[in-house]
Amino acid sequence: MSERGYVHGYSETESERLSVQAATLNELLYGDTSYPAGSLVLEAGCGTGAQTPVVTKNSPGAVIISVDISQKSLAAAKKRATAEGNAAEYLNCDIFGLPFPEDSFDHIFVCFVLEHLRDPVDALTALMRVLKPGGTITVIEGDHGSAFFHPESAAAKRNIGCLVKLQAEAGGDALIGRRLSPLLRSAGLDAVSVSPRMVYVDSSRPDLVEGFTRKTFTAMVEGVGEDAVSSGMMTKEEWDEGISALYRTAEEDGTFCYTFFKATGTRPV
Amino acid sequence: MSERGYVHGYSETESERLSVQAATLNELLYGDTSYPAGSLVLEAGCGTGAQTPVVTKNSPGAVIISVDISQKSLAAAKKRATAEGNAAEYLNCDIFGLPFPEDSFDHIFVCFVLEHLRDPVDALTALMRVLKPGGTITVIEGDHGSAFFHPESAAAKRNIGCLVKLQAEAGGDALIGRRLSPLLRSAGLDAVSVSPRMVYVDSSRPDLVEGFTRKTFTAMVEGVGEDAVSSGMMTKEEWDEGISALYRTAEEDGTFCYTFFKATGTRPV
């Protein structure tokens, strides 16, 4: 994936959105990931480092090396790391050209990356090369087809469909979460295990209404509005109707559901 | 809802399907429901009693009264109860005409019932009348719009859409799970809490592939095929294509996701 091909873009707004998402979902997505002291861990595709502080905090004695293809994202990640005092090392490189010898890492962590790649199995294979036999890969991805909400809205579904289509046109797959199990097995990983993590939001959880429904999911869909409209997928009016319907689900009687998938697999010994 | 209006019908096959579903989902849906010894519990809309044995087994000292509008279903429930030695009492009556005084029950349990009713809030109100102040109502429902799978299939989605439409035409709502929170709050229940229960199936869980993907969900969709085709919603060929796609998700590289919702609320004191 080139920098250009990243469907969500590299704006400041998007960087903030990713931070809100990480803060809201920390426990749900990362709470049960911690690496033993002394282990060497590769975070592949760290982006602006939204999730890196959680990974480092949960694994105080591990050495985390975070890499990303985008120099701009990596600069933001480093800035964040300095501000938050987290202990990762940062390196600008491509997953398909990792500057590490074979069998370097004890574990690999990949979050919201495979969804943007043209061939996620090739990426996993490239990662496995630098993973020690017996080491684990942890993969976290969303699945935009898992989103459903009340009130139901055909307009909002069309907006989400546009995001899925734009991501597909950029070579990615916004519906990748559901197929992590076959992907990891195709790459040759053993002991593949998938754990879905559903975010359920209703007005009894105002933090999630704000942090997830509004500022994570709806903000993400909103972020591709110009592309969807300018490419002729929808009219501006249709688009706005869908966005209004998504915000409507954040009201007192609304609900919102979305599922992330967390998969782990082991490199065969 | 009249007996006629029950979208799934009253066949032997359907009764078996409900038993397989209950056996597969027992722990996920009912494992955390148990009523204290000495409490009087109403199971409203027990159907053929597929879930009643689990409820009674988890609550050995409670008295469970199970009611249903269908004499035929109730006869099946009684037969099952005799065979399995469960301790519920059975009574043929309508939720809207319960022959109990006000404030009779300590708790009420309602599973896969509201989805078939024209006005679920009215049903909850009728149930609350016979519930003691401070007593709880537990509601379990599915949501067919929560289903997604790999490989993705537009044909299979159309089949599911037909089931949703047929259920709507019969006065029900197959997408009710997502709106349990606003429903229970509309009925005036306090302390409403909703817990989604996702069934995630891949080939590492052959029991769920068989018990859920094939014999619960796909069997349920298949069960309305004749109605969908005879009413002109789809051609026989289109229908069969969707069913094949659903069975396809049960193969080695397939996955299947579905979410049930379990809600509880308390009658205000």
Coordinates of C-alpha atoms in Angstrom, one line a residue:
Chain A
M1 CA 0.0 0.0 0.0
S2 CA 1.3 3.4 -0.9
E3 CA 0.7 6.4 1.4
R4 CA -1.8 7.6 -1.2
G5 CA -3.7 4.4 -0.9
Y6 CA -4.6 4.8 2.7
V7 CA -8.4 5.3 2.6
H8 CA -8.6 7.3 5.8
G9 CA -5.9 9.8 4.8
Y10 CA -3.2 11.4 7.0
S11 CA -5.0 14.5 8.3
E12 CA -4.7 15.9 11.8
T13 CA -8.4 15.2 12.3
E14 CA -7.9 11.6 11.3
S15 CA -5.0 11.3 13.8
E16 CA -7.2 12.7 16.6
R17 CA -9.9 10.2 15.6
L18 CA -7.5 7.3 15.9
S19 CA -6.5 8.6 19.4
V20 CA -10.1 8.8 20.6
Q21 CA -10.7 5.3 19.1
A22 CA -7.7 3.9 21.0
A23 CA -8.7 5.5 24.3
T24 CA -12.2 4.2 24.0
L25 CA -11.3 0.7 23.0
N26 CA -8.1 0.2 25.0
E27 CA -9.4 -2.4 27.4
L28 CA -11.6 -4.2 24.9
L29 CA -9.0 -4.6 22.2
Y30 CA -5.6 -4.5 23.9
G31 CA -6.4 -5.4 27.5
D32 CA -5.4 -9.0 27.2
T33 CA -2.2 -8.5 25.1
S34 CA 1.0 -8.4 27.1
Y35 CA 4.4 -9.6 26.2
P36 CA 6.8 -11.1 28.7
A37 CA 9.8 -9.2 30.0
G38 CA 12.8 -9.6 27.8
S39 CA 10.8 -10.4 24.7
L40 CA 11.4 -8.6 21.4
V41 CA 8.2 -7.5 19.8
L42 CA 7.6 -6.0 16.4
E43 CA 4.6 -3.7 15.9
A44 CA 4.1 -3.7 12.2
G45 CA 2.2 -0.7 10.7
C46 CA 2.1 1.4 13.9
G47 CA 0.6 4.4 12.0
T48 CA 0.5 7.5 14.3
G49 CA 1.1 5.2 17.3
A50 CA -2.5 5.4 18.6
Q51 CA -2.3 1.9 20.2
T52 CA 1.4 1.8 20.8
P53 CA 1.3 3.3 24.4
V54 CA -1.2 0.6 25.5
V55 CA 1.0 -2.2 24.1
T56 CA 4.1 -0.9 25.8
K57 CA 2.3 -0.2 29.0
N58 CA 1.0 -3.7 29.2
S59 CA 4.4 -5.2 28.5
P60 CA 6.8 -3.1 30.7
G61 CA 9.8 -5.4 30.3
A62 CA 9.5 -6.1 26.6
V63 CA 11.3 -4.3 23.8
I64 CA 8.8 -3.0 21.2
I65 CA 10.0 -1.9 17.8
S66 CA 7.3 -0.1 15.9
V67 CA 7.6 0.3 12.1
D68 CA 5.5 2.1 9.5
I69 CA 5.7 2.8 5.8
S70 CA 4.6 6.5 6.3
Q71 CA 7.3 8.9 7.5
K72 CA 4.6 11.4 8.4
S73 CA 2.8 8.9 10.6
L74 CA 6.0 7.7 12.2
A75 CA 6.9 11.3 13.0
A76 CA 3.5 11.7 14.8
A77 CA 4.0 8.4 16.6
K78 CA 7.5 9.5 17.8
K79 CA 6.1 12.9 19.0
R80 CA 3.3 11.1 20.8
A81 CA 5.8 8.6 22.3
T82 CA 7.9 11.5 23.7
A83 CA 4.9 13.2 25.1
E84 CA 3.5 10.0 26.8
G85 CA 6.9 8.6 27.7
N86 CA 6.3 5.2 26.1
A87 CA 9.3 3.0 25.4
A88 CA 8.9 1.8 21.8
E89 CA 11.7 2.2 19.1
Y90 CA 10.5 3.6 15.8
L91 CA 11.7 2.7 12.3
N92 CA 10.5 3.8 8.9
C93 CA 10.1 0.7 6.7
D94 CA 7.7 -1.4 4.6
I95 CA 6.3 -4.7 5.9
F96 CA 7.4 -6.2 2.6
G97 CA 11.0 -5.0 3.1
L98 CA 11.7 -5.5 6.8
P99 CA 15.4 -4.8 7.6
F100 CA 15.6 -7.6 10.1
P101 CA 17.2 -11.1 9.9
E102 CA 15.1 -14.2 9.9
D103 CA 13.7 -15.4 13.3
S104 CA 14.4 -12.0 15.0
F105 CA 11.2 -11.4 17.0
D106 CA 9.5 -13.3 19.8
H107 CA 6.1 -11.8 18.9
I108 CA 4.5 -9.6 16.3
F109 CA 1.6 -7.2 16.8
V110 CA -0.5 -5.9 13.8
C111 CA -3.4 -3.6 14.3
F112 CA -5.7 -2.1 11.6
V113 CA -3.1 -2.8 8.9
L114 CA -4.1 -5.9 6.9
E115 CA -7.4 -4.2 6.0
H116 CA -5.5 -1.8 3.8
L117 CA -3.2 -4.2 2.0
R118 CA -3.8 -5.8 -1.4
D119 CA -2.5 -9.2 -0.3
P120 CA -2.8 -9.7 3.5
V121 CA -1.5 -13.3 3.2
D122 CA 1.7 -12.1 1.6
A123 CA 2.1 -9.5 4.4
L124 CA 1.7 -12.2 7.0
T125 CA 4.2 -14.4 5.2
A126 CA 6.7 -11.5 5.2
L127 CA 6.1 -11.0 8.9
M128 CA 6.5 -14.7 9.7
R129 CA 10.0 -14.6 8.1
V130 CA 11.2 -12.3 10.9
L131 CA 9.2 -14.2 13.6
K132 CA 10.9 -16.9 15.7
P133 CA 9.5 -20.4 15.3
G134 CA 7.0 -20.8 18.2
G135 CA 6.4 -17.0 18.3
T136 CA 3.0 -15.5 17.9
I137 CA 1.4 -13.0 15.6
T138 CA -1.6 -11.0 17.0
V139 CA -3.8 -9.3 14.4
I140 CA -6.6 -6.9 15.2
E141 CA -9.0 -5.7 12.5
G142 CA -12.5 -4.2 12.3
D143 CA -15.3 -5.3 9.9
H144 CA -17.5 -2.5 8.6
G145 CA -20.1 -5.1 7.6
S146 CA -20.6 -5.9 11.3
A147 CA -22.1 -2.4 11.9
F148 CA -25.8 -2.3 12.7
F149 CA -27.8 0.2 14.6
H150 CA -31.2 1.5 15.7
P151 CA -33.0 3.3 14.2
E152 CA -32.2 1.2 11.1
S153 CA -31.3 3.3 8.1
A154 CA -30.8 2.3 4.5
A155 CA -29.1 5.7 3.8
A156 CA -26.5 5.1 6.5
K157 CA -25.9 1.6 5.2
R158 CA -25.2 3.0 1.7
N159 CA -22.7 5.4 3.2
I160 CA -20.9 2.5 4.9
G161 CA -21.1 0.6 1.6
C162 CA -19.2 3.6 -0.1
L163 CA -16.5 3.4 2.5
V164 CA -16.2 -0.4 1.9
K165 CA -16.0 0.2 -1.9
L166 CA -13.5 3.1 -1.6
Q167 CA -11.3 0.9 0.6
A168 CA -11.6 -2.0 -2.0
E169 CA -10.7 0.4 -4.8
A170 CA -7.6 1.4 -2.8
G171 CA -6.7 -2.3 -2.7
G172 CA -8.0 -3.0 0.9
D173 CA -10.8 -4.9 2.5
A174 CA -13.0 -3.2 5.1
L175 CA -14.7 -6.6 5.7
I176 CA -11.5 -8.4 6.7
G177 CA -12.3 -9.0 10.3
R178 CA -14.6 -11.9 9.6
R179 CA -12.0 -13.7 7.6
L180 CA -8.9 -13.5 9.9
S181 CA -9.1 -17.2 10.7
P182 CA -8.8 -18.4 7.1
L183 CA -6.2 -15.7 6.4
L184 CA -3.9 -16.6 9.2
R185 CA -4.3 -20.3 8.4
S186 CA -3.5 -19.6 4.7
A187 CA -0.3 -17.9 5.7
G188 CA 0.7 -21.1 7.5
L189 CA 0.2 -20.1 11.1
D190 CA -0.7 -22.8 13.6
A191 CA -3.1 -22.7 16.6
V192 CA -5.1 -19.9 15.0
S193 CA -7.7 -18.5 17.4
V194 CA -10.1 -15.7 16.8
S195 CA -11.9 -13.7 19.4
P196 CA -14.6 -11.2 18.3
R197 CA -14.9 -8.0 20.4
M198 CA -18.2 -6.4 20.0
V199 CA -18.8 -2.7 20.9
Y200 CA -22.4 -2.3 22.0
V201 CA -23.5 1.2 22.6
D202 CA -26.7 2.6 24.1
S203 CA -27.4 5.7 26.0
S204 CA -26.6 4.0 29.3
R205 CA -23.0 4.3 28.1
P206 CA -22.5 8.0 27.3
D207 CA -18.7 7.5 27.0
L208 CA -19.2 5.0 24.2
V209 CA -21.9 7.1 22.5
E210 CA -19.4 9.9 22.3
G211 CA -16.2 8.0 22.0
F212 CA -17.3 5.3 19.6
T213 CA -20.6 6.0 17.8
R214 CA -19.9 9.7 17.2
K215 CA -16.1 10.2 17.3
T216 CA -14.9 6.8 16.0
F217 CA -17.3 5.2 13.6
T218 CA -19.4 8.1 12.3
A219 CA -16.3 10.3 12.1
M220 CA -14.6 7.6 10.1
V221 CA -17.5 7.3 7.6
E222 CA -17.8 11.1 7.4
G223 CA -14.1 11.3 6.6
V224 CA -14.6 9.7 3.1
G225 CA -17.6 11.8 2.3
E226 CA -15.8 14.0 -0.2
D227 CA -14.3 11.0 -2.0
A228 CA -17.7 9.3 -2.1
V229 CA -19.5 12.3 -3.5
S230 CA -16.8 13.4 -5.9
S231 CA -16.5 9.9 -7.4
G232 CA -20.2 10.0 -8.0
M233 CA -21.1 7.1 -5.7
M234 CA -23.7 9.2 -4.0
T235 CA -25.1 12.7 -4.2
K236 CA -24.2 15.2 -1.4
E237 CA -27.8 15.1 -0.2
E238 CA -27.9 11.3 0.0
W239 CA -24.5 11.3 1.8
D240 CA -25.7 13.9 4.3
E241 CA -28.9 11.9 4.9
G242 CA -26.8 8.8 5.8
I243 CA -24.5 10.8 8.1
S244 CA -27.5 12.3 9.9
A245 CA -28.9 8.8 10.3
L246 CA -25.6 7.6 11.9
Y247 CA -25.7 10.6 14.4
R248 CA -29.3 9.8 15.0
T249 CA -28.3 6.4 16.5
A250 CA -26.3 8.3 19.2
E251 CA -29.5 9.8 20.6
E252 CA -31.3 8.7 23.7
D253 CA -33.2 5.8 22.2
G254 CA -30.5 4.8 19.7
T255 CA -28.1 1.9 19.8
F256 CA -25.0 1.0 17.8
C257 CA -23.1 -2.3 17.4
Y258 CA -19.7 -2.9 15.8
T259 CA -17.4 -5.9 16.0
F260 CA -13.6 -6.0 16.0
F261 CA -11.7 -9.3 15.6
K262 CA -8.6 -10.2 17.4
A263 CA -6.7 -13.2 16.1
T264 CA -3.6 -15.0 17.2
G265 CA -1.5 -17.6 15.5
T266 CA 1.9 -19.3 16.1
R267 CA 4.7 -19.8 13.7
P268 CA 5.2 -23.5 13.4
V269 CA 8.4 -24.8 15.0
Chain B
M1 CA -49.9 -12.9 17.6
S2 CA -52.1 -15.6 16.4
E3 CA -50.8 -19.2 15.9
R4 CA -51.0 -18.5 12.2
G5 CA -48.8 -15.4 12.5
Y6 CA -45.7 -17.3 13.8
V7 CA -43.3 -17.0 10.9
H8 CA -41.3 -20.2 11.7
G9 CA -44.4 -22.4 11.8
Y10 CA -45.2 -25.3 14.2
S11 CA -43.7 -28.3 12.3
E12 CA -41.8 -31.1 13.8
T13 CA -38.7 -30.0 11.9
E14 CA -39.0 -26.6 13.5
S15 CA -39.3 -28.1 16.9
E16 CA -36.2 -30.1 16.4
R17 CA -34.4 -27.0 15.1
L18 CA -35.3 -25.1 18.3
S19 CA -33.9 -28.0 20.4
V20 CA -30.6 -28.0 18.5
Q21 CA -30.4 -24.2 18.9
A22 CA -31.1 -24.4 22.7
A23 CA -28.5 -27.2 23.2
T24 CA -25.9 -25.2 21.2
L25 CA -26.5 -21.9 22.9
N26 CA -27.4 -23.0 26.4
E27 CA -24.3 -21.6 28.1
L28 CA -24.0 -18.5 26.0
L29 CA -27.6 -17.4 26.4
Y30 CA -28.9 -18.9 29.7
G31 CA -25.7 -19.7 31.7
D32 CA -25.9 -16.6 33.8
T33 CA -29.7 -16.8 34.5
S34 CA -30.6 -18.4 37.7
Y35 CA -33.4 -17.6 40.1
P36 CA -33.2 -17.9 43.9
A37 CA -34.8 -20.8 45.7
G38 CA -38.3 -20.0 46.7
S39 CA -38.9 -17.4 43.9
L40 CA -41.9 -17.6 41.6
V41 CA -40.9 -17.2 38.0
L42 CA -43.0 -16.8 34.9
E43 CA -41.7 -18.0 31.6
A44 CA -43.8 -16.1 29.1
G45 CA -44.1 -17.7 25.6
C46 CA -42.3 -20.9 26.3
G47 CA -43.1 -22.4 22.9
T48 CA -42.1 -26.0 22.7
G49 CA -40.0 -25.6 25.9
A50 CA -36.7 -25.7 24.1
Q51 CA -35.0 -23.4 26.7
T52 CA -37.2 -24.3 29.7
P53 CA -35.0 -27.2 31.0
V54 CA -32.0 -24.9 31.2
V55 CA -33.9 -22.3 33.1
T56 CA -35.3 -24.9 35.6
K57 CA -31.9 -26.6 35.9
N58 CA -30.1 -23.4 36.8
S59 CA -32.8 -22.5 39.4
P60 CA -33.4 -25.7 41.3
G61 CA -35.4 -24.2 44.2
A62 CA -37.5 -21.8 42.1
V63 CA -41.0 -22.5 40.9
I64 CA -41.3 -21.9 37.2
I65 CA -44.6 -21.4 35.5
S66 CA -44.3 -21.6 31.7
V67 CA -47.2 -20.2 29.5
D68 CA -47.8 -20.2 25.8
I69 CA -50.6 -19.1 23.5
S70 CA -50.3 -22.3 21.4
Q71 CA -51.8 -25.5 22.8
K72 CA -49.8 -27.5 20.3
S73 CA -46.5 -26.0 21.4
L74 CA -47.5 -26.4 25.1
A75 CA -48.3 -30.0 24.6
A76 CA -44.8 -30.5 23.1
A77 CA -43.3 -28.6 26.0
K78 CA -45.1 -30.8 28.5
K79 CA -44.0 -33.9 26.7
R80 CA -40.4 -32.7 26.7
A81 CA -40.6 -31.8 30.4
T82 CA -41.8 -35.3 31.3
A83 CA -39.0 -36.9 29.2
E84 CA -36.3 -34.6 30.7
G85 CA -37.8 -34.5 34.2
N86 CA -37.8 -30.7 34.5
A87 CA -40.0 -29.0 37.1
A88 CA -41.9 -26.3 35.3
E89 CA -45.7 -26.0 35.5
Y90 CA -47.4 -25.4 32.1
L91 CA -50.4 -23.2 31.3
N92 CA -52.1 -22.3 28.1
C93 CA -52.7 -18.6 28.0
D94 CA -52.0 -15.3 26.1
I95 CA -49.5 -12.8 27.4
F96 CA -52.2 -10.2 27.0
G97 CA -54.6 -12.1 29.2
L98 CA -52.5 -13.6 31.9
P99 CA -54.8 -15.3 34.6
F100 CA -52.6 -14.1 37.5
P101 CA -53.3 -11.3 40.0
E102 CA -51.1 -8.2 40.0
D103 CA -47.6 -8.5 41.6
S104 CA -47.6 -12.3 41.4
F105 CA -44.1 -13.1 40.2
D106 CA -40.7 -12.4 41.5
H107 CA -39.2 -12.7 38.0
I108 CA -40.2 -13.0 34.4
F109 CA -38.2 -14.7 31.6
V110 CA -39.1 -14.0 28.0
C111 CA -37.1 -15.7 25.2
F112 CA -37.6 -15.3 21.4
V113 CA -41.1 -14.0 21.9
L114 CA -41.1 -10.2 21.5
E115 CA -39.7 -10.5 18.0
H116 CA -43.1 -12.1 16.9
L117 CA -45.4 -9.5 18.6
R118 CA -47.0 -6.5 16.9
D119 CA -46.5 -4.3 20.0
P120 CA -43.7 -5.6 22.2
V121 CA -44.0 -2.6 24.6
D122 CA -47.7 -3.5 25.3
A123 CA -46.5 -7.1 25.9
L124 CA -43.9 -5.9 28.4
T125 CA -46.5 -3.7 30.1
A126 CA -48.9 -6.7 30.4
L127 CA -46.0 -8.7 31.9
M128 CA -45.1 -5.9 34.3
R129 CA -48.6 -6.0 35.8
V130 CA -48.0 -9.5 37.2
L131 CA -44.4 -8.8 38.2
K132 CA -43.7 -7.7 41.8
P133 CA -42.2 -4.2 42.2
G134 CA -38.5 -4.7 42.3
G135 CA -38.8 -7.9 40.3
T136 CA -36.8 -8.4 37.1
I137 CA -37.7 -9.2 33.5
T138 CA -35.1 -11.0 31.4
V139 CA -35.6 -10.7 27.7
I140 CA -33.6 -12.7 25.1
E141 CA -33.9 -12.0 21.4
G142 CA -31.9 -12.4 18.2
D143 CA -31.3 -9.9 15.4
H144 CA -31.1 -11.2 11.9
G145 CA -29.5 -8.0 10.7
S146 CA -26.5 -9.0 12.9
A147 CA -25.6 -12.0 10.7
F148 CA -22.5 -11.7 8.5
F149 CA -20.3 -14.3 7.1
H150 CA -17.4 -15.3 4.9
P151 CA -17.5 -15.7 2.0
E152 CA -19.7 -12.7 1.7
S153 CA -22.9 -13.3 -0.4
A154 CA -25.4 -10.8 -1.7
A155 CA -27.7 -13.8 -2.5
A156 CA -27.7 -15.0 1.1
K157 CA -28.3 -11.5 2.4
R158 CA -31.4 -11.3 0.1
N159 CA -32.7 -14.6 1.6
I160 CA -32.2 -13.2 5.1
G161 CA -34.0 -10.0 4.0
C162 CA -37.0 -12.2 2.9
L163 CA -37.2 -13.7 6.4
V164 CA -37.1 -10.3 8.0
K165 CA -39.8 -9.1 5.6
L166 CA -42.0 -12.1 6.2
Q167 CA -41.7 -11.7 9.9
A168 CA -42.6 -8.0 9.5
E169 CA -45.6 -8.9 7.4
A170 CA -46.7 -11.3 10.2
G171 CA -46.5 -8.3 12.6
G172 CA -43.1 -9.1 14.1
D173 CA -39.5 -7.7 14.0
A174 CA -36.6 -9.9 13.3
L175 CA -34.3 -7.0 14.0
I176 CA -35.5 -6.5 17.5
G177 CA -32.4 -7.5 19.4
R178 CA -30.6 -4.1 18.8
R179 CA -33.5 -2.2 20.2
L180 CA -34.2 -4.0 23.5
S181 CA -32.8 -1.2 25.6
P182 CA -35.2 1.5 24.2
L183 CA -38.1 -1.1 24.3
L184 CA -37.6 -2.0 28.0
R185 CA -37.2 1.6 28.9
S186 CA -40.3 2.6 27.0
A187 CA -42.2 0.0 29.0
G188 CA -41.1 1.8 32.2
L189 CA -38.6 -0.7 33.4
D190 CA -35.7 0.6 35.5
A191 CA -32.0 -0.3 35.5
V192 CA -32.2 -1.6 32.0
S193 CA -29.0 -3.4 31.0
V194 CA -28.3 -5.1 27.7
S195 CA -25.6 -7.7 27.1
P196 CA -25.0 -8.8 23.5
R197 CA -24.0 -12.5 23.0
M198 CA -22.2 -13.1 19.7
V199 CA -21.9 -16.5 18.2
Y200 CA -18.7 -16.6 16.2
V201 CA -18.2 -19.7 14.1
D202 CA -15.2 -21.0 12.2
S203 CA -14.0 -24.5 11.4
S204 CA -12.0 -24.7 14.6
R205 CA -15.4 -25.1 16.3
P206 CA -17.1 -27.9 14.4
D207 CA -19.8 -28.2 17.0
L208 CA -20.9 -24.6 16.2
V209 CA -20.5 -25.1 12.4
E210 CA -23.0 -28.0 12.7
G211 CA -25.2 -26.8 15.6
F212 CA -25.4 -23.1 14.8
T213 CA -24.4 -22.2 11.1
R214 CA -26.1 -25.3 9.6
K215 CA -28.8 -26.5 11.9
T216 CA -29.9 -23.3 13.6
F217 CA -29.4 -20.3 11.4
T218 CA -29.4 -21.7 7.9
A219 CA -32.2 -24.2 8.8
M220 CA -34.2 -21.2 10.1
V221 CA -33.8 -19.3 6.8
E222 CA -34.5 -22.4 4.8
G223 CA -37.7 -22.9 6.7
V224 CA -39.3 -19.8 5.1
G225 CA -38.2 -20.7 1.5
E226 CA -41.6 -21.8 0.3
D227 CA -43.3 -18.7 1.7
A228 CA -40.6 -16.4 0.2
V229 CA -40.8 -18.1 -3.3
S230 CA -44.6 -18.5 -3.3
S231 CA -45.1 -14.8 -2.3
G232 CA -42.9 -13.8 -5.3
M233 CA -40.2 -12.2 -3.2
M234 CA -37.5 -14.4 -4.9
T235 CA -37.4 -17.0 -7.6
K236 CA -36.7 -20.6 -6.6
E237 CA -33.3 -20.4 -8.3
E238 CA -32.4 -17.2 -6.5
W239 CA -33.5 -18.7 -3.2
D240 CA -31.5 -21.8 -3.7
E241 CA -28.4 -19.8 -4.5
G242 CA -28.7 -17.9 -1.2
I243 CA -29.1 -21.1 0.7
S244 CA -26.1 -22.7 -1.0
A245 CA -24.1 -19.6 0.0
L246 CA -25.1 -20.0 3.6
Y247 CA -24.0 -23.6 3.6
R248 CA -20.8 -22.5 1.9
T249 CA -19.9 -20.5 5.0
A250 CA -19.9 -23.8 7.0
E251 CA -17.0 -25.1 5.0
E252 CA -13.3 -25.2 6.1
D253 CA -12.5 -21.6 5.2
G254 CA -15.9 -20.1 6.1
T255 CA -16.9 -18.1 9.1
F256 CA -20.3 -17.0 10.5
C257 CA -21.3 -14.4 13.0
Y258 CA -24.6 -13.8 14.7
T259 CA -25.6 -11.8 17.8
F260 CA -28.2 -12.4 20.4
F261 CA -29.2 -9.8 22.9
K262 CA -30.0 -10.4 26.5
A263 CA -31.6 -7.6 28.4
T264 CA -32.8 -7.2 32.0
G265 CA -34.9 -4.6 33.7
T266 CA -36.5 -4.0 37.0
R267 CA -40.1 -3.0 37.8
P268 CA -39.9 0.2 39.7
V269 CA -40.8 -0.1 43.4

